[in-house]
Tab-separated table of C-alpha atoms in Angstrom:
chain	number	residue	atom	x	y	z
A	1	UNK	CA	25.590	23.361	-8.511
A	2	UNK	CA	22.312	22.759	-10.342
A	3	UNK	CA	19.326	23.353	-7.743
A	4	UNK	CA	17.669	19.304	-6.904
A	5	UNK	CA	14.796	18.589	-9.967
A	6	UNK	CA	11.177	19.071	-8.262
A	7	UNK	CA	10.902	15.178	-7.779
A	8	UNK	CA	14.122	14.560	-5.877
A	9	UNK	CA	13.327	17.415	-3.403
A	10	UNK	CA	12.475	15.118	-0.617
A	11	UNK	CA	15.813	13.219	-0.621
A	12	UNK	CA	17.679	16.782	0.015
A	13	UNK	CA	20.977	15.969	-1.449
A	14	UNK	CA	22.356	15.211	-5.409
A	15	UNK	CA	23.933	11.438	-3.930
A	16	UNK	CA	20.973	10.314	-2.228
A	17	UNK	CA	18.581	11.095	-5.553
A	18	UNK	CA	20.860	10.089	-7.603
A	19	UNK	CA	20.992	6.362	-5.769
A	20	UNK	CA	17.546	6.337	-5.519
A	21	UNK	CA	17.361	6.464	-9.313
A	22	UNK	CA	20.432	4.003	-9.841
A	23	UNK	CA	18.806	1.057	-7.604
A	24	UNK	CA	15.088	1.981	-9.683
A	25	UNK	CA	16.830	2.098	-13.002
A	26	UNK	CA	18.580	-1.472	-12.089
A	27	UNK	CA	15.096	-2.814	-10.564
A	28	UNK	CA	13.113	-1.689	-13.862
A	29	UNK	CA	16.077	-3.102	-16.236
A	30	UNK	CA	15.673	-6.644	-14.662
A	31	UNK	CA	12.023	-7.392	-14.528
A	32	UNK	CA	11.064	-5.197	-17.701
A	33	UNK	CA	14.356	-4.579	-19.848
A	34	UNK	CA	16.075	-0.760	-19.464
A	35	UNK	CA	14.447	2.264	-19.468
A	36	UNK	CA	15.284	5.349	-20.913
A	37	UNK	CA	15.949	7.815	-17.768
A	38	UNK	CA	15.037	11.391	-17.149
A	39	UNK	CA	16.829	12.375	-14.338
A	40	UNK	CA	15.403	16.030	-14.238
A	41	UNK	CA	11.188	14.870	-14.349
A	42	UNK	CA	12.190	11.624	-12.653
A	43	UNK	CA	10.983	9.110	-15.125
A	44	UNK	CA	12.161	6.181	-16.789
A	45	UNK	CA	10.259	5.111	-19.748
A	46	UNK	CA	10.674	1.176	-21.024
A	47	UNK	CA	10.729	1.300	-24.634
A	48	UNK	CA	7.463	0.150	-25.552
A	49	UNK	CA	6.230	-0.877	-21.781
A	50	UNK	CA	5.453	1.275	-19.082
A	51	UNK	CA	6.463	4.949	-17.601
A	52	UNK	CA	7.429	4.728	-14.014
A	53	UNK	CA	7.223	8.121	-11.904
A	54	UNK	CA	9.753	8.927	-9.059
A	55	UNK	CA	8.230	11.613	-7.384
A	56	UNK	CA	5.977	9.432	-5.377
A	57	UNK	CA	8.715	7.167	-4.785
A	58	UNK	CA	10.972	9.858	-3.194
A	59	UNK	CA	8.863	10.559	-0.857
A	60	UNK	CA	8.449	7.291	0.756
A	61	UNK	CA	12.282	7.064	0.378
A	62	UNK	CA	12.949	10.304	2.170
A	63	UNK	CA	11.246	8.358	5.529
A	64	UNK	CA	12.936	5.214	4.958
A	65	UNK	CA	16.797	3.937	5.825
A	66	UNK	CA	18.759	4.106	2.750
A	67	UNK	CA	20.034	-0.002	3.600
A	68	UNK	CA	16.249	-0.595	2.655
A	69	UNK	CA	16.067	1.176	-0.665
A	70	UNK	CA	15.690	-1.507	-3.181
A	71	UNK	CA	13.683	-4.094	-1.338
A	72	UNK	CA	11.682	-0.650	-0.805
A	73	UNK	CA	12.029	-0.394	-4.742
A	74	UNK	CA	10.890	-3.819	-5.258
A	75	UNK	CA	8.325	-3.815	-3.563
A	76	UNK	CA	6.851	-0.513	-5.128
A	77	UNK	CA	7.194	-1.400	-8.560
A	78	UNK	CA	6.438	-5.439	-7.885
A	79	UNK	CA	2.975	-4.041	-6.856
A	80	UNK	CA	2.036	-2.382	-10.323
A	81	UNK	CA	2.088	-5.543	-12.161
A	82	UNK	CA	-1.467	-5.519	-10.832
A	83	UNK	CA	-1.731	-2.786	-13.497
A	84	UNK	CA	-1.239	-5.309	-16.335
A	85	UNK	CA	-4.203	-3.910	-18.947
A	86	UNK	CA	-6.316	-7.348	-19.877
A	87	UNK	CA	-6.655	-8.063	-16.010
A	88	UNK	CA	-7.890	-4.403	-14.991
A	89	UNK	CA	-10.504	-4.410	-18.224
A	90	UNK	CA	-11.482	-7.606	-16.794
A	91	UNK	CA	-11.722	-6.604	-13.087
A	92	UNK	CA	-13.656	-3.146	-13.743
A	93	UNK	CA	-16.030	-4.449	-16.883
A	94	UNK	CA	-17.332	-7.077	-14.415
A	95	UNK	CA	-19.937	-4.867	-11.768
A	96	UNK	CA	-20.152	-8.168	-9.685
A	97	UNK	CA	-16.117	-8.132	-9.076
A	98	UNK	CA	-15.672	-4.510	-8.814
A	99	UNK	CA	-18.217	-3.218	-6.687
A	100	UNK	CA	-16.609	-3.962	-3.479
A	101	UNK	CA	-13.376	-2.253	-4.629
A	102	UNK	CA	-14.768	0.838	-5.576
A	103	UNK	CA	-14.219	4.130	-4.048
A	104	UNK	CA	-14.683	7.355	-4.584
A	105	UNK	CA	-11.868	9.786	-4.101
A	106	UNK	CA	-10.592	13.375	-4.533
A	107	UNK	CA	-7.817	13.661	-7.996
A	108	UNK	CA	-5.554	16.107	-8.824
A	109	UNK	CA	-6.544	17.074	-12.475
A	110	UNK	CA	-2.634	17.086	-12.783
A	111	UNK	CA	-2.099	13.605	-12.293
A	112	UNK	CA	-5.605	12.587	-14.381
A	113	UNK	CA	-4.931	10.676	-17.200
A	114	UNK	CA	-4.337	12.360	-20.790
A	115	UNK	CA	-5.103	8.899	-23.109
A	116	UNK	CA	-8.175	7.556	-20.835
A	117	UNK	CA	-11.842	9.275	-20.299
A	118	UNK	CA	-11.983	8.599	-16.733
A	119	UNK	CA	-14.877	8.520	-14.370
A	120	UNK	CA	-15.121	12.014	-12.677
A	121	UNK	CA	-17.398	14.737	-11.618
A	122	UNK	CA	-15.599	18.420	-11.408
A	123	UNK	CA	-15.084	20.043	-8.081
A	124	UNK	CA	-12.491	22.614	-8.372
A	125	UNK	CA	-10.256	23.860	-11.026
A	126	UNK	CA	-7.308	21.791	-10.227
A	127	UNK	CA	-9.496	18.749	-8.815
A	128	UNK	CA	-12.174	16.314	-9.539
A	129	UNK	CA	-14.186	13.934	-7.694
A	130	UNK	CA	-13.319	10.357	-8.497
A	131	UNK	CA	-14.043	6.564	-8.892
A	132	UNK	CA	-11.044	4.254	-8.018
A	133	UNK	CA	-10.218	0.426	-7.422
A	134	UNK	CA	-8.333	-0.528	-4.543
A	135	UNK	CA	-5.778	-2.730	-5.546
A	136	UNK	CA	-3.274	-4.101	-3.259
A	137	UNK	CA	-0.949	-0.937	-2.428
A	138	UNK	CA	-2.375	0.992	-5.292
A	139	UNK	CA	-5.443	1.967	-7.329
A	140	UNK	CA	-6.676	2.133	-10.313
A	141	UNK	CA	-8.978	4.898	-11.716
A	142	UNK	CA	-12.234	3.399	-13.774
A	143	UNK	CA	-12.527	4.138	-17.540
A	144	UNK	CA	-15.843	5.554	-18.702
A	145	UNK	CA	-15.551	2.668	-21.270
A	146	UNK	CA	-16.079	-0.269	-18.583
A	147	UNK	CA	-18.179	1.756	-16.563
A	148	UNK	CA	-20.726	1.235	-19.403
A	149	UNK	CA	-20.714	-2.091	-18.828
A	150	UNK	CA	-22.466	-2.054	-15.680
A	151	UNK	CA	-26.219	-1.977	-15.114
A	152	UNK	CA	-26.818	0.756	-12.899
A	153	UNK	CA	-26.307	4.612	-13.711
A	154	UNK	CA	-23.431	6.726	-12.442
A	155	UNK	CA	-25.417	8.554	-9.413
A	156	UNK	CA	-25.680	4.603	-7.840
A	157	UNK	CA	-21.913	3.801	-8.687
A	158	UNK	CA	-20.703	7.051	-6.685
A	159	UNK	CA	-23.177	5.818	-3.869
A	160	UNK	CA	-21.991	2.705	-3.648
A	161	UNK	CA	-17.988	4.042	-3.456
A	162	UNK	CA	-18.764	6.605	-1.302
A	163	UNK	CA	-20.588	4.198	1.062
A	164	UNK	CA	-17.327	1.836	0.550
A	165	UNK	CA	-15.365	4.526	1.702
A	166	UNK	CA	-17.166	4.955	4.952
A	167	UNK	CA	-17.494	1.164	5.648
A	168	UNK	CA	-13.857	0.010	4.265
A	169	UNK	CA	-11.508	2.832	4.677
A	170	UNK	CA	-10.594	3.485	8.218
A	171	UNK	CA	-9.507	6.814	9.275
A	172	UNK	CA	-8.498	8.675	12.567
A	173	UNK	CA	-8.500	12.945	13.378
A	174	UNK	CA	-6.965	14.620	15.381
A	175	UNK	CA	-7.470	18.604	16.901
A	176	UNK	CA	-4.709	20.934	16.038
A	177	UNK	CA	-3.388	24.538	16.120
A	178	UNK	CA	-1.538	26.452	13.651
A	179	UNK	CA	-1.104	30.180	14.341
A	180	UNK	CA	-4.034	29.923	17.248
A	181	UNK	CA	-6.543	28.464	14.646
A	182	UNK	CA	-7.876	25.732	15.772
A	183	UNK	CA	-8.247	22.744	12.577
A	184	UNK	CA	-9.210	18.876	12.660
A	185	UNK	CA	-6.464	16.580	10.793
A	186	UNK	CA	-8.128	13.494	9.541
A	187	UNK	CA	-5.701	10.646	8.547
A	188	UNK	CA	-5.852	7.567	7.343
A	189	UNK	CA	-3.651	4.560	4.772
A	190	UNK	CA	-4.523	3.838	1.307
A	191	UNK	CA	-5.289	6.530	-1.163
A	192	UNK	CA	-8.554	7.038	-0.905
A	193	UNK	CA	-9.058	9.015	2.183
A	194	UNK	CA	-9.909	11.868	0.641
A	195	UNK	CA	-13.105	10.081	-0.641
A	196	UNK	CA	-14.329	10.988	3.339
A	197	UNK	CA	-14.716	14.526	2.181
A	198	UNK	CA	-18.142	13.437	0.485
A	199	UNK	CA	-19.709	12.415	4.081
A	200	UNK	CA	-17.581	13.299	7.631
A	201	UNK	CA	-19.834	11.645	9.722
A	202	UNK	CA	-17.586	9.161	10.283
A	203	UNK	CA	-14.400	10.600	10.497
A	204	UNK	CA	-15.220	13.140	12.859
A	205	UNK	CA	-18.501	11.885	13.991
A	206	UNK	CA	-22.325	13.936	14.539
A	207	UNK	CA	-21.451	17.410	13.487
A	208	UNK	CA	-25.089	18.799	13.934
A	209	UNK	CA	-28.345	19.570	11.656
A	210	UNK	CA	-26.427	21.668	9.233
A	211	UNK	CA	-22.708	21.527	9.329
A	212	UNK	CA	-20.608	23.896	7.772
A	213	UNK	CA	-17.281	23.409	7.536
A	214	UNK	CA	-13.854	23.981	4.806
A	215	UNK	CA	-11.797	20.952	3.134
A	216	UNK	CA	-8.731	21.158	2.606
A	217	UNK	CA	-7.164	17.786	0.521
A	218	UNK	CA	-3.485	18.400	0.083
A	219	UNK	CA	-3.183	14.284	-0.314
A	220	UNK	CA	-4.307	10.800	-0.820
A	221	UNK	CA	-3.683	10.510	2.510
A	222	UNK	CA	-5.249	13.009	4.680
A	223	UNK	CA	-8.294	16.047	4.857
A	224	UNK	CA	-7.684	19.111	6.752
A	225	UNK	CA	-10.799	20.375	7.931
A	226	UNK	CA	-11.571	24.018	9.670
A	227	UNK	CA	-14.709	25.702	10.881
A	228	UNK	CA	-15.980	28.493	9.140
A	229	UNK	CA	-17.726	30.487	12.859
A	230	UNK	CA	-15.577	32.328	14.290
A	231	UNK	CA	-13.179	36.124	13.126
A	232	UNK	CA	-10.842	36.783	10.644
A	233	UNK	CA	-12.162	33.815	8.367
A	234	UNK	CA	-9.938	35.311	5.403
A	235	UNK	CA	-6.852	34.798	7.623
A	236	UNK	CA	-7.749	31.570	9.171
A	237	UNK	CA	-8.091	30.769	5.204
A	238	UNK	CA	-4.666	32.411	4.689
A	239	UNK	CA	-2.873	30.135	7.154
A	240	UNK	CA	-4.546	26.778	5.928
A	241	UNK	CA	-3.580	27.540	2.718
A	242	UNK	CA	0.032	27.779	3.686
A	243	UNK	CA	-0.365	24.937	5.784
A	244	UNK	CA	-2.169	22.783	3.228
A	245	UNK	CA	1.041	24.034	0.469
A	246	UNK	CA	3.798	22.565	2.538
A	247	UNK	CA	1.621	19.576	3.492
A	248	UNK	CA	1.386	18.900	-0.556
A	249	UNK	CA	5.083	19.578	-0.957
A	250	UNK	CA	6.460	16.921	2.237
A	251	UNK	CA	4.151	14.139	1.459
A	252	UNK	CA	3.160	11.752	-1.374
A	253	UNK	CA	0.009	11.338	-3.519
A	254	UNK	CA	-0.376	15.235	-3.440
A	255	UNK	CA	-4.044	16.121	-4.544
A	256	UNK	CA	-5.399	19.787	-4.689
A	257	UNK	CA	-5.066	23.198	-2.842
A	258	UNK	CA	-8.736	23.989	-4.132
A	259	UNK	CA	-10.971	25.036	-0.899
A	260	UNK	CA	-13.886	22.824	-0.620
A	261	UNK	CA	-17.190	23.822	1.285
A	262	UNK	CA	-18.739	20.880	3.312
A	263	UNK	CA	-22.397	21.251	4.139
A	264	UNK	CA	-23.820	17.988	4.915
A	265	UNK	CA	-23.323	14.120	3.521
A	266	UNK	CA	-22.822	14.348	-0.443
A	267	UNK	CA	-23.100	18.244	-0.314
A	268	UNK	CA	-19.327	18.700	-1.218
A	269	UNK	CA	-17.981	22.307	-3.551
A	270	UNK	CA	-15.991	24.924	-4.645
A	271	UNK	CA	-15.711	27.849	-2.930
A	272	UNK	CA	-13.544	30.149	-5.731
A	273	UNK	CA	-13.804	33.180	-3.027
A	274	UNK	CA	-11.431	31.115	-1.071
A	275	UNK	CA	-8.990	29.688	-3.441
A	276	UNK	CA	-5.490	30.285	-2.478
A	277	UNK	CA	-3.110	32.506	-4.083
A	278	UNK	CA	-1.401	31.398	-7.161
A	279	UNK	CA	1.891	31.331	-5.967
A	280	UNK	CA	0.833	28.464	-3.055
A	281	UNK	CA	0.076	25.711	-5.375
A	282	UNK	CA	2.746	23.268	-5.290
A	283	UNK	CA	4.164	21.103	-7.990
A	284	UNK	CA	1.937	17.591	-7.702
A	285	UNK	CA	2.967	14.973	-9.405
């Protein structure tokens, strides 16, 4: 038997991907007319109207009852009509309406767009730092073209997301162990969590004069974060790496294995004498 495509991975079994894709396929066909399925990326393409993913979808499947898969489908795909293209041009081109729905975020350059030259600053080879819209359920990432729309330069838009970050996305941590190394796990909803990486002081509250710290953002949804004092910082690495691989590979929204350095509120970077071995990276979708 052929070995489960990357995206149905989380469902564990042929039948249960397989029914996921039947009930999206039938959702898709009667609100936008019937796609044309790949069953081995996960994608089903409307002839002239949008691509929908499943590898996302999957995911959230995987930790839901099968009896609530197509309200669960519904709901998912009901929420991207947000997405229609003259109402996001209109929401980002206007500063007024968009400022308080900015936020900055850690991306995947994976999942970046290919036909849009988004609003990012590099971190890492296989990430970027970010400027998103929350949208109910979702977000959008902001086009360089509306961006020039606004009056104020790029430095104050990334202040102002970063600052709605801290103010508007609530997040939680919690200490943990792996292998007797001792790592905070910072967790919160939405997808823009990872936009606490560019200031921790309020996810994990007064870390000192000059903290020093490694970032870890395996997804949208959480930051693992691990002190740098201490022995055997190339295995402590080692085993966050590992930890941060399966992390990306159980959840949704992966983001990034890069290893971030944290040294203070908008001091975020690359460390590339960290960076995981090849063979870690998982496939993000």
């Amino acid at each position: 038997m052929a070995p489960l495509p990357e995206w149905a991975k989380p469902l564990k079994s042929r039948g249960r991907a397989n029914e996921l894709l039947k009930i999206a396929e039938s959702v898709i066909t009667h609100r936008y007319g019937a796609p044309v399925v790949n069953d081995r990326l996960g994608t089903l393409e409307v002839p002239g109207g949008p691509v929908f993913g499943m590898y996302n979808l999957a995911h959230i499947a995987a930790e839901s009852p099968r009896a609530g898969w197509r309200l669960l489908v519904y709901d998912v795909i009901s929420s991207l009509d947000q997405l229609a293209p003259a109402r996001i041009e209109a929401l980002v081109s206007d500063w007024e309406q968009v400022r308080p729905l900015l936020r900055t975020r850690i991306y995947g350059v994976v999942g970046l767009p290919v036909d849009v030259e988004a609003v990012t600053r590099p971190l890492g080879p296989t990430s970027q730092l970010g400027l998103g819209v929350a949208l109910d359920r979702t977000m959008v990432m902001v086009a360089r073209e509306h961006a020039r729309s606004w009056e104020i330069s790029m430095d104050e838009a990334f202040e102002v997301a970063t600052r709605n970050v801290l103010e508007r996305v609530p997040v939680d941590h919690t200490m943990m162990l792996k292998d007797d190394h001792c790592f905070a796990l910072i967790e919160g909803k939405g997808l823009a969590v990872t936009g606490h990486a560019m200031d921790l002081s309020v996810a994990l509250g007064d870390m000192g004069p000059d903290p020093d710290v490694a970032v870890f953002a395996p997804c949208a949804h959480n930051l693992f974060v691990m002190p740098l004092q201490g022995s055997d910082l190339t295995g402590r690495l080692r085993v966050m790496h590992r930890l941060a691989a399966e992390w990306a590979a159980q959840n949704p929204n992966g983001v990034t294995l890069d290893v971030l350095r944290y040294r203070g509120p908008r001091r975020l970077s690359y460390e590339p004498k960290w960076a995981p071995n090849q063979r870690l990276r998982p496939a993000i979708g």
